[in-house]
Amino acid sequence: MQYFMGALVQLRNTALLRIALLPIVPRLAWRAALGLDLSCGNHEKAQANAIFVSHIMILSARTTAWALAQEPYVRDNAPASVPMAFWNAWDLLLNARGIGWNWSRGIPIPKPSLETNSRIRFLAHAATRAFFYGLAFDAFTETVCSFSPKFGTWRGDSILDYSLPLVPRYLRALEILYLSVWLTYFAVHWAYYCLAIVCIIIFYQHPSQWPPLFDKPWLSTSLSDFWGRRWHQMFRFGLVSLGGVLPAYLFGRPGGVLGTFLISGIFHAIEIRAVGQGGSVAIQVGFFAVHGIGLLLERAWAKKTGHRVRGVYGWIWTFSWLTLWGLPVVDEWAKAGRFAVDRFPGGFKPTMALLSALLPPEVDKGFVLRCLCFGGSLPFLVYTLFTLL
C-alpha cells in the first residue's frame, strides 16, 4: 500500500483516491506490527521486532503525509507519467530526506566530503565507511556490555548499580550513556551506507542522493542546532507531517514544536515496547517532550535578550540538557536488552574475534575496549571543542 500511495502522490487528480485509501494504511501497519514476529519466539532475537516496528511506523507516517499532500510530488523538476511514477515510488520509499524531490524544501542536507558522479568511486567510499562504522558500532556495543554480563542478554540490566556509592554509581552510568550515544551514531551510519550500496547497485541511484547523514552533532551549540540541523533528519518529514502540522495550525509555532517532539516520543516508546520487555512510556515520551520545551526556552531567551543560544556556553547547555534527560532513556534501553542486538549474521562479533586473535586469553578484553573507545573518542571531542573557542 505504501508503494502504491507513493506512485499516486506524483499524479494529478488523485487526491480523493489517496484520502479514500488512507484508512487502510494504519490498519495494515497495525496488523503487520502485531502479527509478524521476526524473532520467531526467540527472546535473543527480539530486537528485530523493534527495528521492524520502527520502519513500519515511519513509513505509515510518511504515507499519511502523501495521502494528504495538496500538490503532486515532483522528482528532478520533471512531472511523472504513470509508468515513471511507479518507478519513482521506489525512490520515494527509500529517500527519507527527499533528495531531488520538491517536498524536501527546508530539510538541511550536510555537504558531502566526497563529491563525485562516479558510482564505482562512491561505492568504494560507501563500502569503506560501512566497514568502519560497522566495526565501531560493534566495538562500542561490546564496550557497553563489558560493564555488566546482563547487558549482552535479552534480560538486560539497569545502568545504575546500586551496590556502588552515589558518585561512582552515576559516573558509571554517565560512561555508559556516553558510549551509547556513540554506538547509536555508528549504528545509524552503518545502516545508512549499507542501504546506499544496495540502492545504487539495484536501483542505479546517483551518488548525490546519498549525502552525509549527520553534520558533526558534537559541535551543536543549541538544542535547535542539534535537533534541527546536526542530528540525522531521516524522520523529520514524517514526524512533522503527522505531529506538527495540525498543532502548529491550532497553537502556532510552539504547538508545532511540541507536537512534533511528542509524536517522536510516542514513536520511540512503541519501538522499545516492541522488544517485549516492557519499558516506561513516560520516560520515552518525556525525553522528547522536554526537548521540545528546551527549544521553546531557547526561543524565549533569544526574544528576551536579543541573542541566540550559541558558543561554548550554548554547547554546555545543549549537552547538559541531553545528558540530564538521556540517562533515564538509556537506562530503559539497558533494562529492555537493547544492547543484546545481533550486529552481524549468526551473532558474529568482529571486535571480540579480533581481540581474541591479538591478545592472550588472560587479558581483560573489556578493559582494553574501554581504553580504545574512550582513548579514541575523548581526545577527538576535546580537539573539536577547541574549534568553538
Tab-separated table of C-alpha atoms in Angstrom:
chain	number	residue	atom	x	y	z
A	1	MET	CA	0.000	0.000	0.000
A	2	GLN	CA	2.855	2.419	0.787
A	3	TYR	CA	4.339	1.766	-2.642
A	4	PHE	CA	1.005	2.370	-4.386
A	5	MET	CA	0.448	5.590	-2.422
A	6	GLY	CA	3.962	6.701	-3.370
A	7	ALA	CA	3.016	6.388	-7.042
A	8	LEU	CA	-0.346	8.144	-6.642
A	9	VAL	CA	1.099	11.194	-4.886
A	10	GLN	CA	3.075	12.011	-8.041
A	11	LEU	CA	-0.020	12.062	-10.264
A	12	ARG	CA	-2.574	14.829	-10.621
A	13	ASN	CA	-6.246	14.400	-9.717
A	14	THR	CA	-5.594	11.538	-7.295
A	15	ALA	CA	-6.336	13.391	-4.025
A	16	LEU	CA	-9.737	11.771	-3.419
A	17	LEU	CA	-8.373	8.304	-4.154
A	18	ARG	CA	-5.450	8.831	-1.793
A	19	ILE	CA	-7.721	10.037	1.008
A	20	ALA	CA	-10.076	7.101	0.440
A	21	LEU	CA	-7.179	4.660	0.733
A	22	LEU	CA	-5.688	6.362	3.804
A	23	PRO	CA	-7.654	4.374	6.475
A	24	ILE	CA	-6.205	1.152	5.080
A	25	VAL	CA	-2.629	2.235	5.887
A	26	PRO	CA	-2.782	2.263	9.736
A	27	ARG	CA	-4.866	-0.928	9.701
A	28	LEU	CA	-2.284	-2.807	7.633
A	29	ALA	CA	0.553	-1.369	9.724
A	30	TRP	CA	-1.199	-2.431	12.950
A	31	ARG	CA	-1.786	-5.956	11.654
A	32	ALA	CA	1.820	-6.268	10.492
A	33	ALA	CA	3.183	-4.988	13.807
A	34	LEU	CA	1.024	-7.385	15.841
A	35	GLY	CA	1.047	-10.375	13.512
A	36	LEU	CA	4.679	-10.661	12.473
A	37	ASP	CA	7.242	-11.895	14.984
A	38	LEU	CA	10.652	-11.587	13.381
A	39	SER	CA	12.255	-13.103	16.467
A	40	CYS	CA	10.413	-16.384	15.776
A	41	GLY	CA	9.793	-16.696	19.511
A	42	ASN	CA	13.490	-16.369	20.362
A	43	HIS	CA	13.984	-13.728	23.057
A	44	GLU	CA	17.590	-13.283	21.947
A	45	LYS	CA	16.322	-12.024	18.564
A	46	ALA	CA	13.565	-9.768	19.932
A	47	GLN	CA	15.423	-6.598	18.892
A	48	ALA	CA	14.488	-7.426	15.296
A	49	ASN	CA	10.865	-6.656	16.174
A	50	ALA	CA	11.812	-3.165	17.365
A	51	ILE	CA	13.638	-2.455	14.105
A	52	PHE	CA	10.705	-3.784	12.070
A	53	VAL	CA	8.092	-1.812	14.011
A	54	SER	CA	10.117	1.417	13.709
A	55	HIS	CA	10.230	1.029	9.924
A	56	ILE	CA	6.501	0.265	9.775
A	57	MET	CA	5.649	3.341	11.843
A	58	ILE	CA	7.788	5.827	9.937
A	59	LEU	CA	6.552	4.507	6.593
A	60	SER	CA	2.973	4.854	7.838
A	61	ALA	CA	3.655	8.440	8.919
A	62	ARG	CA	5.126	9.323	5.552
A	63	THR	CA	2.301	7.560	3.708
A	64	THR	CA	-0.212	9.609	5.680
A	65	ALA	CA	1.589	12.764	4.554
A	66	TRP	CA	1.480	11.534	0.934
A	67	ALA	CA	-2.260	10.893	1.194
A	68	LEU	CA	-2.899	14.443	2.418
A	69	ALA	CA	-0.473	16.200	0.025
A	70	GLN	CA	-2.117	19.124	-1.758
A	71	GLU	CA	0.287	19.236	-4.704
A	72	PRO	CA	1.856	16.364	-6.676
A	73	TYR	CA	5.355	15.350	-5.684
A	74	VAL	CA	7.888	16.052	-8.418
A	75	ARG	CA	11.301	14.458	-8.810
A	76	ASP	CA	14.126	16.317	-10.561
A	77	ASN	CA	11.690	19.055	-11.680
A	78	ALA	CA	10.012	16.651	-14.122
A	79	PRO	CA	6.310	15.742	-13.635
A	80	ALA	CA	5.941	11.962	-13.799
A	81	SER	CA	3.982	9.878	-16.255
A	82	VAL	CA	2.143	6.840	-14.860
A	83	PRO	CA	4.990	4.352	-15.618
A	84	MET	CA	7.618	6.781	-14.272
A	85	ALA	CA	5.540	7.407	-11.149
A	86	PHE	CA	5.632	3.706	-10.286
A	87	TRP	CA	9.381	3.623	-10.879
A	88	ASN	CA	9.927	6.760	-8.771
A	89	ALA	CA	7.827	5.251	-5.977
A	90	TRP	CA	10.784	3.031	-5.034
A	91	ASP	CA	12.931	6.108	-4.583
A	92	LEU	CA	10.192	7.814	-2.579
A	93	LEU	CA	10.001	4.837	-0.205
A	94	LEU	CA	13.742	4.790	0.409
A	95	ASN	CA	14.539	8.510	0.156
A	96	ALA	CA	13.584	9.666	3.658
A	97	ARG	CA	15.029	13.175	3.253
A	98	GLY	CA	13.568	13.761	-0.203
A	99	ILE	CA	16.848	14.328	-2.046
A	100	GLY	CA	15.863	15.548	-5.520
A	101	TRP	CA	12.153	15.949	-4.665
A	102	ASN	CA	10.163	19.167	-4.400
A	103	TRP	CA	8.730	18.242	-0.966
A	104	SER	CA	12.110	18.275	0.775
A	105	ARG	CA	12.478	22.074	0.939
A	106	GLY	CA	13.632	23.127	4.386
A	107	ILE	CA	15.325	19.848	5.312
A	108	PRO	CA	19.030	20.645	5.889
A	109	ILE	CA	21.420	18.419	3.951
A	110	PRO	CA	25.100	18.290	5.033
A	111	LYS	CA	27.699	18.939	2.371
A	112	PRO	CA	29.337	15.669	1.232
A	113	SER	CA	33.040	15.138	1.840
A	114	LEU	CA	33.241	13.276	-1.491
A	115	GLU	CA	31.518	14.916	-4.448
A	116	THR	CA	31.650	12.558	-7.391
A	117	ASN	CA	29.477	11.427	-10.287
A	118	SER	CA	31.258	8.063	-10.436
A	119	ARG	CA	29.161	5.278	-8.944
A	120	ILE	CA	32.194	2.993	-8.690
A	121	ARG	CA	34.155	5.567	-6.726
A	122	PHE	CA	31.217	6.300	-4.427
A	123	LEU	CA	30.579	2.582	-3.860
A	124	ALA	CA	34.190	2.162	-2.767
A	125	HIS	CA	33.776	5.169	-0.449
A	126	ALA	CA	30.475	3.816	0.963
A	127	ALA	CA	31.906	0.323	1.457
A	128	THR	CA	34.855	1.756	3.389
A	129	ARG	CA	32.523	3.828	5.554
A	130	ALA	CA	30.181	0.873	6.132
A	131	PHE	CA	33.118	-1.293	7.237
A	132	PHE	CA	34.423	1.347	9.638
A	133	TYR	CA	31.035	2.234	11.130
A	134	GLY	CA	30.011	-1.406	11.452
A	135	LEU	CA	33.221	-2.236	13.307
A	136	ALA	CA	32.892	0.870	15.515
A	137	PHE	CA	29.251	0.020	16.302
A	138	ASP	CA	30.284	-3.476	17.330
A	139	ALA	CA	33.229	-2.204	19.401
A	140	PHE	CA	31.201	0.373	21.323
A	141	THR	CA	28.363	-2.084	21.931
A	142	GLU	CA	30.794	-4.662	23.286
A	143	THR	CA	32.313	-1.978	25.488
A	144	VAL	CA	28.891	-1.203	26.984
A	145	CYS	CA	28.290	-4.911	27.526
A	146	SER	CA	31.585	-5.141	29.427
A	147	PHE	CA	30.001	-3.150	32.282
A	148	SER	CA	27.536	-5.949	33.096
A	149	PRO	CA	27.145	-9.533	31.852
A	150	LYS	CA	23.383	-8.962	31.634
A	151	PHE	CA	23.747	-6.140	29.093
A	152	GLY	CA	24.636	-8.737	26.487
A	153	THR	CA	21.461	-10.772	27.112
A	154	TRP	CA	17.795	-10.149	26.359
A	155	ARG	CA	17.069	-9.897	30.091
A	156	GLY	CA	19.019	-6.653	30.354
A	157	ASP	CA	20.064	-4.729	33.451
A	158	SER	CA	19.980	-1.197	34.839
A	159	ILE	CA	22.896	1.141	34.168
A	160	LEU	CA	22.587	2.251	37.811
A	161	ASP	CA	24.499	-0.176	40.003
A	162	TYR	CA	23.056	0.383	43.481
A	163	SER	CA	25.833	-1.645	45.083
A	164	LEU	CA	28.127	1.325	44.379
A	165	PRO	CA	28.253	4.589	46.328
A	166	LEU	CA	26.318	7.512	44.837
A	167	VAL	CA	29.147	9.251	42.938
A	168	PRO	CA	30.741	6.112	41.383
A	169	ARG	CA	27.236	4.841	40.542
A	170	TYR	CA	26.410	7.889	38.435
A	171	LEU	CA	29.890	8.167	36.954
A	172	ARG	CA	29.463	4.595	35.704
A	173	ALA	CA	26.047	5.480	34.306
A	174	LEU	CA	27.480	8.533	32.529
A	175	GLU	CA	30.170	6.367	30.942
A	176	ILE	CA	27.514	4.013	29.592
A	177	LEU	CA	25.428	6.956	28.356
A	178	TYR	CA	28.450	8.406	26.556
A	179	LEU	CA	29.199	5.093	24.842
A	180	SER	CA	25.528	4.593	23.974
A	181	VAL	CA	25.346	7.888	22.108
A	182	TRP	CA	28.380	6.949	20.049
A	183	LEU	CA	27.132	3.442	19.270
A	184	THR	CA	23.800	4.923	18.131
A	185	TYR	CA	25.677	7.327	15.862
A	186	PHE	CA	27.753	4.486	14.408
A	187	ALA	CA	24.790	2.112	14.062
A	188	VAL	CA	22.667	4.571	12.080
A	189	HIS	CA	25.613	5.461	9.872
A	190	TRP	CA	26.377	1.785	9.246
A	191	ALA	CA	22.800	1.009	8.211
A	192	TYR	CA	22.730	4.134	6.026
A	193	TYR	CA	25.813	3.257	3.998
A	194	CYS	CA	24.753	-0.378	3.633
A	195	LEU	CA	21.424	0.832	2.242
A	196	ALA	CA	23.246	3.282	-0.045
A	197	ILE	CA	25.286	0.446	-1.553
A	198	VAL	CA	22.144	-1.617	-2.207
A	199	CYS	CA	20.187	1.268	-3.747
A	200	ILE	CA	22.996	2.409	-6.019
A	201	ILE	CA	23.593	-1.114	-7.310
A	202	ILE	CA	19.972	-2.287	-7.644
A	203	PHE	CA	18.100	0.968	-8.373
A	204	TYR	CA	21.026	2.690	-10.080
A	205	GLN	CA	20.685	5.753	-7.895
A	206	HIS	CA	23.126	8.630	-8.218
A	207	PRO	CA	25.763	9.287	-5.505
A	208	SER	CA	24.286	12.773	-4.992
A	209	GLN	CA	21.216	11.078	-3.479
A	210	TRP	CA	23.322	9.850	-0.565
A	211	PRO	CA	24.867	12.895	1.145
A	212	PRO	CA	26.155	12.609	4.736
A	213	LEU	CA	23.547	11.699	7.331
A	214	PHE	CA	24.882	13.748	10.263
A	215	ASP	CA	26.548	17.157	10.442
A	216	LYS	CA	29.026	16.820	13.311
A	217	PRO	CA	26.437	16.717	16.135
A	218	TRP	CA	29.184	17.031	18.768
A	219	LEU	CA	29.603	20.677	17.670
A	220	SER	CA	25.983	21.594	18.444
A	221	THR	CA	25.744	24.889	20.332
A	222	SER	CA	21.997	24.785	20.973
A	223	LEU	CA	19.185	22.265	21.072
A	224	SER	CA	17.815	23.872	17.916
A	225	ASP	CA	21.166	23.341	16.237
A	226	PHE	CA	21.323	19.724	17.409
A	227	TRP	CA	17.801	18.574	16.524
A	228	GLY	CA	17.176	20.890	13.582
A	229	ARG	CA	20.429	20.508	11.665
A	230	ARG	CA	23.208	18.348	13.039
A	231	TRP	CA	21.385	15.175	14.136
A	232	HIS	CA	20.059	12.988	11.321
A	233	GLN	CA	16.878	14.239	9.641
A	234	MET	CA	15.638	10.863	8.385
A	235	PHE	CA	12.321	11.002	10.234
A	236	ARG	CA	11.794	14.755	10.141
A	237	PHE	CA	9.273	14.885	7.303
A	238	GLY	CA	7.063	12.087	8.638
A	239	LEU	CA	7.107	13.314	12.242
A	240	VAL	CA	6.455	16.954	11.363
A	241	SER	CA	3.670	15.984	8.961
A	242	LEU	CA	2.000	13.675	11.472
A	243	GLY	CA	2.583	15.521	14.741
A	244	GLY	CA	3.474	19.105	13.931
A	245	VAL	CA	1.229	20.472	11.191
A	246	LEU	CA	-2.140	20.396	12.963
A	247	PRO	CA	-0.850	21.650	16.383
A	248	ALA	CA	1.033	24.440	14.569
A	249	TYR	CA	-2.186	25.458	12.826
A	250	LEU	CA	-4.109	25.469	16.122
A	251	PHE	CA	-1.486	26.836	18.530
A	252	GLY	CA	1.212	28.412	16.397
A	253	ARG	CA	4.906	27.551	16.363
A	254	PRO	CA	5.044	26.297	19.999
A	255	GLY	CA	2.269	23.821	19.206
A	256	GLY	CA	4.112	22.594	16.115
A	257	VAL	CA	7.364	22.098	18.037
A	258	LEU	CA	5.764	20.275	20.970
A	259	GLY	CA	3.521	18.200	18.702
A	260	THR	CA	6.473	17.032	16.624
A	261	PHE	CA	8.510	16.048	19.668
A	262	LEU	CA	5.549	14.316	21.304
A	263	ILE	CA	4.880	12.160	18.241
A	264	SER	CA	8.601	11.357	18.116
A	265	GLY	CA	8.426	10.236	21.742
A	266	ILE	CA	5.407	8.032	21.036
A	267	PHE	CA	7.256	6.568	18.050
A	268	HIS	CA	10.270	5.636	20.194
A	269	ALA	CA	8.078	4.337	23.040
A	270	ILE	CA	6.270	1.935	20.712
A	271	GLU	CA	9.598	0.854	19.256
A	272	ILE	CA	11.140	-0.099	22.592
A	273	ARG	CA	7.992	-1.867	23.779
A	274	ALA	CA	8.066	-3.953	20.593
A	275	VAL	CA	11.039	-5.775	22.138
A	276	GLY	CA	8.610	-7.371	24.584
A	277	GLN	CA	10.487	-6.311	27.702
A	278	GLY	CA	8.184	-3.502	28.737
A	279	GLY	CA	9.672	-0.051	29.056
A	280	SER	CA	8.355	3.196	30.500
A	281	VAL	CA	6.267	5.158	28.019
A	282	ALA	CA	6.549	8.216	30.264
A	283	ILE	CA	10.346	8.197	30.098
A	284	GLN	CA	10.487	7.764	26.326
A	285	VAL	CA	7.812	10.363	25.561
A	286	GLY	CA	9.069	12.649	28.321
A	287	PHE	CA	12.587	12.740	26.878
A	288	PHE	CA	11.341	14.196	23.611
A	289	ALA	CA	8.731	16.425	25.254
A	290	VAL	CA	11.334	18.176	27.433
A	291	HIS	CA	13.499	18.730	24.369
A	292	GLY	CA	10.571	20.449	22.700
A	293	ILE	CA	10.302	22.592	25.845
A	294	GLY	CA	14.060	23.206	25.661
A	295	LEU	CA	13.728	24.546	22.111
A	296	LEU	CA	10.952	26.885	23.227
A	297	LEU	CA	13.118	28.080	26.137
A	298	GLU	CA	15.895	28.896	23.668
A	299	ARG	CA	13.439	30.860	21.562
A	300	ALA	CA	12.220	32.757	24.637
A	301	TRP	CA	15.843	33.513	25.607
A	302	ALA	CA	16.593	34.882	22.142
A	303	LYS	CA	13.447	37.009	22.207
A	304	LYS	CA	14.233	38.340	25.687
A	305	THR	CA	17.958	39.060	25.252
A	306	GLY	CA	18.233	39.578	21.509
A	307	HIS	CA	20.956	36.914	21.352
A	308	ARG	CA	20.582	33.326	20.213
A	309	VAL	CA	21.959	30.449	22.283
A	310	ARG	CA	25.390	29.640	20.834
A	311	GLY	CA	29.122	29.379	21.525
A	312	VAL	CA	30.793	27.471	24.343
A	313	TYR	CA	28.020	28.271	26.831
A	314	GLY	CA	25.490	27.046	24.292
A	315	TRP	CA	27.470	23.815	23.913
A	316	ILE	CA	27.480	23.321	27.706
A	317	TRP	CA	23.722	23.995	27.870
A	318	THR	CA	22.955	21.613	24.990
A	319	PHE	CA	24.869	18.609	26.252
A	320	SER	CA	23.910	19.175	29.884
A	321	TRP	CA	20.245	19.042	28.834
A	322	LEU	CA	20.838	15.981	26.661
A	323	THR	CA	22.717	14.223	29.463
A	324	LEU	CA	20.190	15.036	32.185
A	325	TRP	CA	17.237	13.596	30.269
A	326	GLY	CA	19.222	10.978	28.366
A	327	LEU	CA	20.236	8.946	31.431
A	328	PRO	CA	16.729	7.547	32.133
A	329	VAL	CA	16.262	6.714	28.445
A	330	VAL	CA	19.491	4.725	28.188
A	331	ASP	CA	18.591	3.007	31.466
A	332	GLU	CA	15.337	1.860	29.804
A	333	TRP	CA	17.311	0.643	26.781
A	334	ALA	CA	19.610	-1.381	29.021
A	335	LYS	CA	16.754	-2.933	31.010
A	336	ALA	CA	14.961	-3.837	27.769
A	337	GLY	CA	18.043	-5.662	26.452
A	338	ARG	CA	18.700	-3.240	23.587
A	339	PHE	CA	22.461	-3.818	23.790
A	340	ALA	CA	21.996	-7.539	23.081
A	341	VAL	CA	21.095	-6.913	19.434
A	342	ASP	CA	22.926	-9.055	16.867
A	343	ARG	CA	25.110	-6.707	14.849
A	344	PHE	CA	26.112	-9.285	12.261
A	345	PRO	CA	24.574	-12.532	10.963
A	346	GLY	CA	24.965	-15.532	13.229
A	347	GLY	CA	25.847	-13.345	16.209
A	348	PHE	CA	29.361	-12.758	14.826
A	349	LYS	CA	31.319	-10.226	16.911
A	350	PRO	CA	34.287	-8.989	14.864
A	351	THR	CA	35.735	-6.847	17.643
A	352	MET	CA	35.967	-9.715	20.137
A	353	ALA	CA	37.235	-12.063	17.420
A	354	LEU	CA	39.993	-9.570	16.557
A	355	LEU	CA	40.981	-9.014	20.187
A	356	SER	CA	40.969	-12.757	20.853
A	357	ALA	CA	43.363	-13.259	17.950
A	358	LEU	CA	45.714	-10.460	19.060
A	359	LEU	CA	45.681	-10.717	22.861
A	360	PRO	CA	46.469	-13.536	25.290
A	361	PRO	CA	43.419	-15.227	26.876
A	362	GLU	CA	44.159	-13.857	30.366
A	363	VAL	CA	43.911	-10.197	29.229
A	364	ASP	CA	40.681	-8.424	30.209
A	365	LYS	CA	39.269	-7.573	26.783
A	366	GLY	CA	36.534	-5.398	28.261
A	367	PHE	CA	39.175	-3.163	29.841
A	368	VAL	CA	41.078	-2.994	26.551
A	369	LEU	CA	37.900	-1.994	24.721
A	370	ARG	CA	37.197	0.768	27.223
A	371	CYS	CA	40.704	2.132	26.775
A	372	LEU	CA	40.327	2.063	22.993
A	373	CYS	CA	36.842	3.633	22.883
A	374	PHE	CA	37.433	6.333	25.458
A	375	GLY	CA	41.030	6.896	24.383
A	376	GLY	CA	39.990	7.377	20.765
A	377	SER	CA	36.837	9.443	21.206
A	378	LEU	CA	37.582	11.781	24.119
A	379	PRO	CA	40.700	13.445	22.608
A	380	PHE	CA	38.744	13.869	19.382
A	381	LEU	CA	35.939	15.646	21.257
A	382	VAL	CA	38.372	17.876	23.129
A	383	TYR	CA	40.086	18.825	19.874
A	384	THR	CA	36.825	19.639	18.092
A	385	LEU	CA	35.567	21.608	21.103
A	386	PHE	CA	38.504	23.982	20.703
A	387	THR	CA	37.070	24.980	17.344
A	388	LEU	CA	34.222	26.671	19.240
A	389	LEU	CA	36.574	28.931	21.194
